[in-house]
Short mmCIF file of C-alpha atoms and ligand atoms in Angstrom, two decimals:
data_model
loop_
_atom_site.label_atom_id
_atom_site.label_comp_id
_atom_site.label_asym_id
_atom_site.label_seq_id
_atom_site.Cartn_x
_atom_site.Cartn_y
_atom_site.Cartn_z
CA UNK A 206 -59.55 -63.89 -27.48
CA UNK A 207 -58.03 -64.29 -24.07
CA UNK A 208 -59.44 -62.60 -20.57
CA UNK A 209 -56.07 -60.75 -20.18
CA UNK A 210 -56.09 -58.69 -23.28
CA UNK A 211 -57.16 -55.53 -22.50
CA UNK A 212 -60.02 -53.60 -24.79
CA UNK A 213 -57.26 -52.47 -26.77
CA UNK A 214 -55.79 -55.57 -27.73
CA UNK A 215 -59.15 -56.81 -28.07
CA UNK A 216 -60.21 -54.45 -30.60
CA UNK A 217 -56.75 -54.54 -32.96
CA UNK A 218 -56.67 -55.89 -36.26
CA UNK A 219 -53.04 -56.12 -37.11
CA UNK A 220 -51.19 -55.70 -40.43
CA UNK A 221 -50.38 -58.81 -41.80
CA UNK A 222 -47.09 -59.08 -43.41
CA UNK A 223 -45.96 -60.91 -46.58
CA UNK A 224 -45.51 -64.37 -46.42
CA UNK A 225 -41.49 -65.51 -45.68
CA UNK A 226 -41.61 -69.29 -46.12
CA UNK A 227 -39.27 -71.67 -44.49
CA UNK A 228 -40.56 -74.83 -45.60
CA UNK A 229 -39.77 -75.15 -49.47
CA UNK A 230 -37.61 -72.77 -51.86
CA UNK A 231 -40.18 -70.25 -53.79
CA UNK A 232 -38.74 -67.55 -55.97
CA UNK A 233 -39.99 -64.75 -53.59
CA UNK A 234 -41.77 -61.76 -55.05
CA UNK A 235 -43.70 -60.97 -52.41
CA UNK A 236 -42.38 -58.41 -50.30
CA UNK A 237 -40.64 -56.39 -52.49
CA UNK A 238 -37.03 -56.71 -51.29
CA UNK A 239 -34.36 -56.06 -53.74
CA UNK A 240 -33.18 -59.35 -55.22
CA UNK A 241 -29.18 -58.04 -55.25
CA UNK A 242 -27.03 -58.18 -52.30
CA UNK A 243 -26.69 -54.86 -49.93
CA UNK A 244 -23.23 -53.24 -50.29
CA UNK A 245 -19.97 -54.68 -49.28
CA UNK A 246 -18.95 -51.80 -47.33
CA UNK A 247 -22.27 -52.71 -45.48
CA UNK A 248 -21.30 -55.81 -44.78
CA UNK A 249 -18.17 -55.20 -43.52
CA UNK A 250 -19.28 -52.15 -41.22
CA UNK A 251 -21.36 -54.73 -39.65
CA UNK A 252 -18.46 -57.42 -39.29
CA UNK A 253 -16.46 -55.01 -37.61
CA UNK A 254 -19.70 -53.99 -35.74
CA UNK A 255 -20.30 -57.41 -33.96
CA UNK A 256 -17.67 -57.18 -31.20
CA UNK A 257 -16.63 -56.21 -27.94
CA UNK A 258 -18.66 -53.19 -27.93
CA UNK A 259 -22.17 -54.86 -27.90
CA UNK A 260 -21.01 -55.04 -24.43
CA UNK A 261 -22.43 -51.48 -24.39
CA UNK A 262 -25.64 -49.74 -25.70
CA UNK A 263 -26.07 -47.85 -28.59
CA UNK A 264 -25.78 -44.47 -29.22
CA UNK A 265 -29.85 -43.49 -28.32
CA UNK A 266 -29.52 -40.57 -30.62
CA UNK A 267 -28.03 -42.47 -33.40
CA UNK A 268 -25.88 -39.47 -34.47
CA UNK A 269 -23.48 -41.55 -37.14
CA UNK A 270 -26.30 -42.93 -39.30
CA UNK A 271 -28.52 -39.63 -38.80
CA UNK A 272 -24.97 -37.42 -39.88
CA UNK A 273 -24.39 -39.43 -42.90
CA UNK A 274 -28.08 -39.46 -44.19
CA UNK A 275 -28.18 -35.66 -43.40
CA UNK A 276 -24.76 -35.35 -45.44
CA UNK A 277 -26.56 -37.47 -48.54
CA UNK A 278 -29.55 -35.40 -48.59
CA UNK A 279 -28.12 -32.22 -47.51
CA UNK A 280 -29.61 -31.39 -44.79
CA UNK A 281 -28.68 -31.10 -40.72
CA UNK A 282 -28.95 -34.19 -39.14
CA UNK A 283 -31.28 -32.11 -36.50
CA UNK A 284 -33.72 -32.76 -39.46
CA UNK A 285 -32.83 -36.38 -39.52
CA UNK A 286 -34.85 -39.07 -37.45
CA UNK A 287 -33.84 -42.78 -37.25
CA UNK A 288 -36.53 -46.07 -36.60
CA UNK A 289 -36.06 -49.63 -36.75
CA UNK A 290 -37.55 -49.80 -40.36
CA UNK A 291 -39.52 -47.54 -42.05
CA UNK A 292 -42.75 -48.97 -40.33
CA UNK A 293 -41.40 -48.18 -37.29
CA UNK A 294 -40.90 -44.18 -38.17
CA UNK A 295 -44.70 -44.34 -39.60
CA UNK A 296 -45.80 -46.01 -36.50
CA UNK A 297 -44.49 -42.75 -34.38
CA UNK A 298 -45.21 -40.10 -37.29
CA UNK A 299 -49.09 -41.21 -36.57
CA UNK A 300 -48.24 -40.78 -32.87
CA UNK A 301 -46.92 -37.45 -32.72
CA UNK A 302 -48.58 -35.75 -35.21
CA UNK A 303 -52.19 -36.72 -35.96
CA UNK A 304 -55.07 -36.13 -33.48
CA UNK A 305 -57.23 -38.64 -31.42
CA UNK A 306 -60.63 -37.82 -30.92
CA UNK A 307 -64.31 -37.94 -32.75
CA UNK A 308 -64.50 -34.46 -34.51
CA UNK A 309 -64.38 -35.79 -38.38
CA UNK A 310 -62.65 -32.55 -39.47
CA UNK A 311 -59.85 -34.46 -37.23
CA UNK A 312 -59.25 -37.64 -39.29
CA UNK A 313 -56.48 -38.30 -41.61
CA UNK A 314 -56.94 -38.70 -45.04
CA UNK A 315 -55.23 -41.36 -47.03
CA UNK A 316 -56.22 -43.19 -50.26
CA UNK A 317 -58.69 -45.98 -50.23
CA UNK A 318 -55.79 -48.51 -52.09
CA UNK A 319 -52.80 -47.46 -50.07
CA UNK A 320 -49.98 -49.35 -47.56
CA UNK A 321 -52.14 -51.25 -45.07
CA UNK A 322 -50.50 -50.42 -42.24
CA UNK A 323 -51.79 -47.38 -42.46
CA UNK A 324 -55.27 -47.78 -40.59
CA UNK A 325 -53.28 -50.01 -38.47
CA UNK A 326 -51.61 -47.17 -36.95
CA UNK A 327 -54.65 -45.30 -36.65
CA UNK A 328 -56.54 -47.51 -35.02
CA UNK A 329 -53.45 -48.26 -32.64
CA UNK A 330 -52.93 -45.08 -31.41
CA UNK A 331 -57.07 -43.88 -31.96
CA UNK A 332 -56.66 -41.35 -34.29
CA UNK A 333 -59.66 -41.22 -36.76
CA UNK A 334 -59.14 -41.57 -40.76
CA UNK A 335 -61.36 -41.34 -43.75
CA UNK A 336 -60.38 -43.20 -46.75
CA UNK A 337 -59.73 -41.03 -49.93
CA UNK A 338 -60.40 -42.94 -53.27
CA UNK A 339 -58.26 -43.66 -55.90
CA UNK A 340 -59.07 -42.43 -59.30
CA UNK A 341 -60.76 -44.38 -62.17
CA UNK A 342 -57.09 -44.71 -63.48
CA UNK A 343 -55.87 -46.04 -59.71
CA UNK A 344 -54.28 -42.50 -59.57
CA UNK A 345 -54.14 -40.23 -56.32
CA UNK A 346 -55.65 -37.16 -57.11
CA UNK A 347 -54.66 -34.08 -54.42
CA UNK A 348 -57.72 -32.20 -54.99
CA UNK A 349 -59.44 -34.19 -52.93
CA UNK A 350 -57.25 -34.06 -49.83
CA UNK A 351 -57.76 -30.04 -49.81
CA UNK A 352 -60.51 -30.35 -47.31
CA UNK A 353 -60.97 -30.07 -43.75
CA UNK A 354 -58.61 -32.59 -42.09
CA UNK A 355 -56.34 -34.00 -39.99
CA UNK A 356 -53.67 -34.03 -42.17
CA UNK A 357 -52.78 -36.80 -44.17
CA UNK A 358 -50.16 -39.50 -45.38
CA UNK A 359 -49.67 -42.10 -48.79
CA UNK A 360 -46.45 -43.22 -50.00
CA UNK A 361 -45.26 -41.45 -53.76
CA UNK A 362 -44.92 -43.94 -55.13
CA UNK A 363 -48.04 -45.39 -53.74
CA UNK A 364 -48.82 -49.31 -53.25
CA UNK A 365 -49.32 -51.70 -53.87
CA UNK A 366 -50.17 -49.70 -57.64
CA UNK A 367 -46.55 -48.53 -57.87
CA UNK A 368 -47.72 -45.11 -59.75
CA UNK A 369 -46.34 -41.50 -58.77
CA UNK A 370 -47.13 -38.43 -58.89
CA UNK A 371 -45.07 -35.63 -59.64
CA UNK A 372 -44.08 -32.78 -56.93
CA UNK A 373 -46.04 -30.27 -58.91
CA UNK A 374 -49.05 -32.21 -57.19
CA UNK A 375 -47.23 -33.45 -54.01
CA UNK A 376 -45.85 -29.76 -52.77
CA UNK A 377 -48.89 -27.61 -53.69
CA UNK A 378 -50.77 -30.31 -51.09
CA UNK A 379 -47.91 -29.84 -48.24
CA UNK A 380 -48.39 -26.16 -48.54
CA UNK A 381 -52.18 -26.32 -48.24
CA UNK A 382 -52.03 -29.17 -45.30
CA UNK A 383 -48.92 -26.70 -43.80
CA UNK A 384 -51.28 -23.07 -43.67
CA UNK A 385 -54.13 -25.53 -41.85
CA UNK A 386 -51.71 -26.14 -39.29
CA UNK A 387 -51.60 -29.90 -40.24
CA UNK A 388 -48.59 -32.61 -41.00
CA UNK A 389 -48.18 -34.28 -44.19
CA UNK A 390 -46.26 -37.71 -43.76
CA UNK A 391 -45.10 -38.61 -47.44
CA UNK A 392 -43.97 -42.36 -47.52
CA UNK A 393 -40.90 -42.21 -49.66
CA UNK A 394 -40.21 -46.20 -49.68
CA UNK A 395 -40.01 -46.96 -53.37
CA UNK A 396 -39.04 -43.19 -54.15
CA UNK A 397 -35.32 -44.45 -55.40
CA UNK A 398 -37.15 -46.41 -58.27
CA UNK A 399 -38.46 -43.38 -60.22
CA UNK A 400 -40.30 -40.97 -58.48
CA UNK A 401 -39.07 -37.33 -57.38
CA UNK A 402 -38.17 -37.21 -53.79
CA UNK A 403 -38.92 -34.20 -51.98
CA UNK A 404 -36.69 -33.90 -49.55
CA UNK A 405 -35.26 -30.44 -51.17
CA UNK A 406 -38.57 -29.29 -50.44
CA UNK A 407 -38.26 -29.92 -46.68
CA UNK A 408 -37.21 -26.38 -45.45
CA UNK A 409 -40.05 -24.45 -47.24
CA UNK A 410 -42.88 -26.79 -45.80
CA UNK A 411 -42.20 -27.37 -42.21
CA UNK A 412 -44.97 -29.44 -41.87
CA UNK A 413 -43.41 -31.98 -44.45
CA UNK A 414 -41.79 -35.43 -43.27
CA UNK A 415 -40.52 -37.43 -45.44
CA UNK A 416 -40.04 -41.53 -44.41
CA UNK A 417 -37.49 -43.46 -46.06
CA UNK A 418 -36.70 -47.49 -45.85
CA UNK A 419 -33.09 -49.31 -46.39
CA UNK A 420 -35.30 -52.15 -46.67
CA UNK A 421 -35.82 -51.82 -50.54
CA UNK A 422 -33.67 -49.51 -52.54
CA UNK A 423 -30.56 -50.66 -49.90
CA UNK A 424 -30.97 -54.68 -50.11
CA UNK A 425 -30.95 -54.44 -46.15
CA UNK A 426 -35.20 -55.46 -45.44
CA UNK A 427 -33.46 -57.79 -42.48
CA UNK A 428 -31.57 -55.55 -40.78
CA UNK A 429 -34.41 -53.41 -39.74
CA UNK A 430 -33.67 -49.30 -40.75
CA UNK A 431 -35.71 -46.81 -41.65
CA UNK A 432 -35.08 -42.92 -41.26
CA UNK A 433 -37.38 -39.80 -41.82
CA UNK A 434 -36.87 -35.92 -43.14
CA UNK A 435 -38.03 -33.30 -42.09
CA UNK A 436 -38.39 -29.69 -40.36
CA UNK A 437 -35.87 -30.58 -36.61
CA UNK A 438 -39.46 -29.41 -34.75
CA UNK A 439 -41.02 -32.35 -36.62
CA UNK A 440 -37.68 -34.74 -35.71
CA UNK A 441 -38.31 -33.71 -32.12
CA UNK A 442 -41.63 -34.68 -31.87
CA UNK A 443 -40.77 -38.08 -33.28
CA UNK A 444 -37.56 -37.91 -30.91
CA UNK A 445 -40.27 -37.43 -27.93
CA UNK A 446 -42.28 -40.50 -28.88
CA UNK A 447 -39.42 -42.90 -29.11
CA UNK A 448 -38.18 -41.41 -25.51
CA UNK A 449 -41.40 -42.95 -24.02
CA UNK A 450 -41.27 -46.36 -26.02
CA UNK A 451 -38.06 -47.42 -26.37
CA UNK A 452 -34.42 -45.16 -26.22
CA UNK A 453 -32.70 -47.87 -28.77
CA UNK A 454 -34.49 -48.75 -31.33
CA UNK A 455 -31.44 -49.60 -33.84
CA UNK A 456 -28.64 -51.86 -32.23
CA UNK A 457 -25.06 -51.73 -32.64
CA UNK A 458 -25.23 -53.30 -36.16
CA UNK A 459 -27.88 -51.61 -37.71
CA UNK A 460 -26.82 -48.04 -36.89
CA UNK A 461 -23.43 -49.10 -38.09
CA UNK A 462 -25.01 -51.06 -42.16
CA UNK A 463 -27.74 -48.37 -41.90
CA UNK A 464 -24.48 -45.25 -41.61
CA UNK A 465 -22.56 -47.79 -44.39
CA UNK A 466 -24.97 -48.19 -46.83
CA UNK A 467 -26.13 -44.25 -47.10
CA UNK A 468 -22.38 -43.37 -48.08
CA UNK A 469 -22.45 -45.80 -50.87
CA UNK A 470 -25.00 -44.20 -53.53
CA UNK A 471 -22.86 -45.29 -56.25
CA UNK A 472 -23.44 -48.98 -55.39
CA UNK A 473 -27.02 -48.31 -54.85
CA UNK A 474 -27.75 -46.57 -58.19
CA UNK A 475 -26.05 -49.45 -60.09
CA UNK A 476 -28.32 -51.91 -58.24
CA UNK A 477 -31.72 -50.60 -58.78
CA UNK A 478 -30.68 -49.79 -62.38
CA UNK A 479 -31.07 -52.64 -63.00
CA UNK A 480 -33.46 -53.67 -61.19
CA UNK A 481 -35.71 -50.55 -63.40
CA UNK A 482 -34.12 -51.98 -66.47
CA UNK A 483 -36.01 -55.28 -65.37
CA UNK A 484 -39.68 -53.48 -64.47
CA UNK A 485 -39.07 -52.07 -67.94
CA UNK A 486 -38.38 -55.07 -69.85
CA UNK A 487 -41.01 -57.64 -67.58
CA UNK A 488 -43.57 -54.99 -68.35
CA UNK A 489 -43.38 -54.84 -72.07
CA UNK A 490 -43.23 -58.38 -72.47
CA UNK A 491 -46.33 -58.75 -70.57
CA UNK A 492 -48.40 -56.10 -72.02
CA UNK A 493 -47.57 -58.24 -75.11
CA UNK A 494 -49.14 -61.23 -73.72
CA UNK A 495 -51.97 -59.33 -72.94
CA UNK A 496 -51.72 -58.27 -69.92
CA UNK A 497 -52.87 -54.75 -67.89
CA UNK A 498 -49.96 -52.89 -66.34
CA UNK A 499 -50.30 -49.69 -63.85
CA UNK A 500 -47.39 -48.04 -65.16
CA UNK A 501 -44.57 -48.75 -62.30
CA UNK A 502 -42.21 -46.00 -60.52
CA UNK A 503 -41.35 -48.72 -57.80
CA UNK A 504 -39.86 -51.93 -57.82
CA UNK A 505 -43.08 -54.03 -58.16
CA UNK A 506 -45.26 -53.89 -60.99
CA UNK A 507 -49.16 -54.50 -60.13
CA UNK A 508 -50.83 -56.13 -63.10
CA UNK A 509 -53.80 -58.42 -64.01
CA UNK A 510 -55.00 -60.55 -67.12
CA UNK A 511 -58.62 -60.41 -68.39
CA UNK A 512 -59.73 -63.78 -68.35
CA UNK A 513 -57.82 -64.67 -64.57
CA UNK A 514 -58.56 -64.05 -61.37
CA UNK A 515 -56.33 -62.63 -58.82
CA UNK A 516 -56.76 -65.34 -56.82
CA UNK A 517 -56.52 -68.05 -59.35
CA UNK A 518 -53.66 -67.04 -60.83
CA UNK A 519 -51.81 -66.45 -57.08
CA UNK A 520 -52.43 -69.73 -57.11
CA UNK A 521 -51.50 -70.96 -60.12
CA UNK A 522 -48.22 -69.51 -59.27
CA UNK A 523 -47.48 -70.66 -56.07
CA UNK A 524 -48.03 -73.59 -57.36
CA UNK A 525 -45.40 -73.37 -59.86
CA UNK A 526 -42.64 -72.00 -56.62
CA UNK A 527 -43.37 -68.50 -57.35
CA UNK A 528 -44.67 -66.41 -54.33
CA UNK A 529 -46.24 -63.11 -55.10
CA UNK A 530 -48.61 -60.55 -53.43
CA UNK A 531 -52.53 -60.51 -53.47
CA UNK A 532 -54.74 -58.36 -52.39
CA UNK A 533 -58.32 -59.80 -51.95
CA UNK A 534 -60.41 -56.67 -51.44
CA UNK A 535 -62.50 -54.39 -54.06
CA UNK A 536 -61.20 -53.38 -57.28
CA UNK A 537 -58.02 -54.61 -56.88
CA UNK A 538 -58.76 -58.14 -56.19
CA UNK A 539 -58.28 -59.37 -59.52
CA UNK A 540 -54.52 -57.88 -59.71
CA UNK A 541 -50.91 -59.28 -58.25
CA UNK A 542 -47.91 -57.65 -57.38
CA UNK A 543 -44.76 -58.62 -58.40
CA UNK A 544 -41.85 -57.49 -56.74
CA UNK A 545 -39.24 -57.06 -59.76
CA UNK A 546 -36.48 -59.91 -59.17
CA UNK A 547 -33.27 -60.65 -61.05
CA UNK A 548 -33.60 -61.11 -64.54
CA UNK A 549 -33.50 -65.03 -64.65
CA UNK A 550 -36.04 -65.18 -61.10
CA UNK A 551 -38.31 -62.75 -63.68
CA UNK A 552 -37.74 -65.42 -66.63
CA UNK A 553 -39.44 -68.23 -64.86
CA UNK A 554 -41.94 -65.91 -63.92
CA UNK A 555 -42.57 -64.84 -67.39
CA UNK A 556 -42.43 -68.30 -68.56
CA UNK A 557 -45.13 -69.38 -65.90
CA UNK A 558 -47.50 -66.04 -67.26
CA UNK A 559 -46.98 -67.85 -70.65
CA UNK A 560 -48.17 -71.39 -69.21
CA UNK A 561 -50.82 -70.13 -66.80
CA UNK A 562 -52.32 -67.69 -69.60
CA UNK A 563 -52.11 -70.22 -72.52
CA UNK A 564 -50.29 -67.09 -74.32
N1 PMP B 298 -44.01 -48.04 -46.55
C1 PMP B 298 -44.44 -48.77 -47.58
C2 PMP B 298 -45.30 -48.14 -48.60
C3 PMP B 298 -44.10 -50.13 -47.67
O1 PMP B 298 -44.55 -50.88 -48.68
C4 PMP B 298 -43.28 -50.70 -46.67
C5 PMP B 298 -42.88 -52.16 -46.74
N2 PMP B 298 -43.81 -53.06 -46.30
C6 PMP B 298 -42.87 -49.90 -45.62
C7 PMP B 298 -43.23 -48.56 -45.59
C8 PMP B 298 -42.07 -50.44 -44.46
O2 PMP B 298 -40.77 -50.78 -44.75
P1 PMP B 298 -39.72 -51.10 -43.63
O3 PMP B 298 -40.40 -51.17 -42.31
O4 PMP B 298 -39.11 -52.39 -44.04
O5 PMP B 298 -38.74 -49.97 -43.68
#
């Protein structure tokens, strides 16, 4: 603690991201980046970015990227919004939309096992949440966000469990959250690995914004791009927050990889393929070693063994130069996520389950 932090800064608790070692070469399944390279048209938009013209700021209202994710998803790019990352979009969704104040029937509901930035946020900007919890099976179940609220926000398909839901669940909750007058911010990061997106959805529930990442499904987690969907009142109010942080959040050569890389879908499908091909084939191969699987929509499986702990077996791997994800908290301290890697990365993984387990 220092004197010159304010109360604020006194009282945060930040999010603390995955480990990104420096020191010694891990195979790194830890923060679920994709393990193949982003596209080369990506690349090269960037090459020919880095010029002259960083001379000059950006374009504030990053109208190439926002025009060629609204011609992807077909939609206007009035209904586009573009962040520096995905967290960055979140960060100002829970600043524009959800309330401050004390009055519980004000808090945001999200689940109890969820992306823990989330209460970050809250607590950031003083907005008041309640915790929903996970089913017995780790499962969101919408029933229990029909109450009273502020309106509320997971990822589909959540994490760190990796399981979905379908939009027979997800839209019947943004209509409900919509007639109450309340936003519903679903996190769409690991959508491209097997869940429905609803983003067709977005001009019959207004109240709807969907956040998407080029961190995962794009290969481009270091260049810092993130975009969200949604009704253009929504997009303004997220356009108004921004105004009074920051007018350029995405440089020259992000806006120029993030406009590349949502014009390539045929790249990007053949990518994460295989990377699904991989979840598919890691997870069989470890149920058969005995192992407990949530069944995976994302790009990260989240799995324990019955006679490990969570922690031991983190261990045991890092030992071994693999780095994956732990959670230490409640009942899902015993589990790891994996982010899926190429097939040989996931080989030496498998072979360390093998040696760790005795199996
Ligand atoms: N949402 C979820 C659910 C995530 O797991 C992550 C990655 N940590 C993000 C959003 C943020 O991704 P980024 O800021 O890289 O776009």
């Amino acid at each position: 603690m220092s004197v010159y932090w304010n109360s604020r800064t006194k009282n945060l608790k930040p999010y603390i991201p995955g480990e990104q070692p420096r020191d010694r070469h891990f195979i790194k399944l830890n923060t679920n980046e994709n393990p193949y390279p982003p596209s080369p048209a990506v690349i090269e938009a960037i090459q020919n970015a880095a010029g002259d013209r960083l001379r000059l700021y950006p374009d504030p209202a990053c109208s190439e990227f926002r025009e060629a994710a609204a011609a992807r998803y077909g939609v206007r790019p009035e209904q586009v919004f573009a962040g520096n990352g995905s967290d960055e979009v979140l960060a100002f969704a829970f600043g524009a939309f959800f309330e401050t104040g004390l009055n519980s029937e004000s808090a945001v509901l999200f689940p109890d096992i969820t992306y823990s930035f989330y209460p970050v946020y809250a607590a950031l900007w003083g907005i008041p949440f309640r915790t929903v919890p996970l089913d017995d099976n780790f499962s969101i179940r919408t029933a229990d966000y029909k109450i009273p609220s502020g309106g509320a926000v997971f990822p589909n398909p959540n994490a760190p469990t990796g399981k979905a839901l379908p939009l027979a669940d997800i839209l019947p909750l943004a209509e409900y959250l919509g007639k109450n007058g309340r936003v519903f911010i679903l996190d769409e990061a690991y959508a491209a690995f097997g869940a429905d997106s609803a983003v067709p959805y977005i001009n019959e529930h207004p109240n709807l914004l969907t956040v998407h990442t080029l961190s995962k499904s794009a290969s481009l987690a270091g260049l810092r791009a993130g975009f969200a969907i949604g009704s253009a009142e929504l997009i303004e109010g997220l356009c108004r927050i921004r105004d009074s942080f920051n007018s350029y959040t995405l440089d020259r050569l992000a806006l120029a990889g993030a406009a590349a890389a949502v014009c390539d879908p045929a790249y990007y499908d053949g990518i994460n393929r295989r990377v699904t091909a991989s979840r598919e084939r890691v997870s069989a191969t470890l149920r058969g070693l005995g192992f407990e699987l949530l069944p995976s929509a994302a790009n990260f499986i989240f799995m324990k063994h019955p006679s490990i702990s969570g922690a031991a077996f983190f261990s045991a791997l890092r030992e071994r130069g693999i780095l994956v994800r732990h959670f230490n908290k409640g009942r899902i301290a015993d589990y790891l996520r994996v982010t899926i890697g190429t097939d040989e990365e996931m080989d030496v993984f498998l072979s360390a389950c093998r040696e760790i387990t005795g199996s």
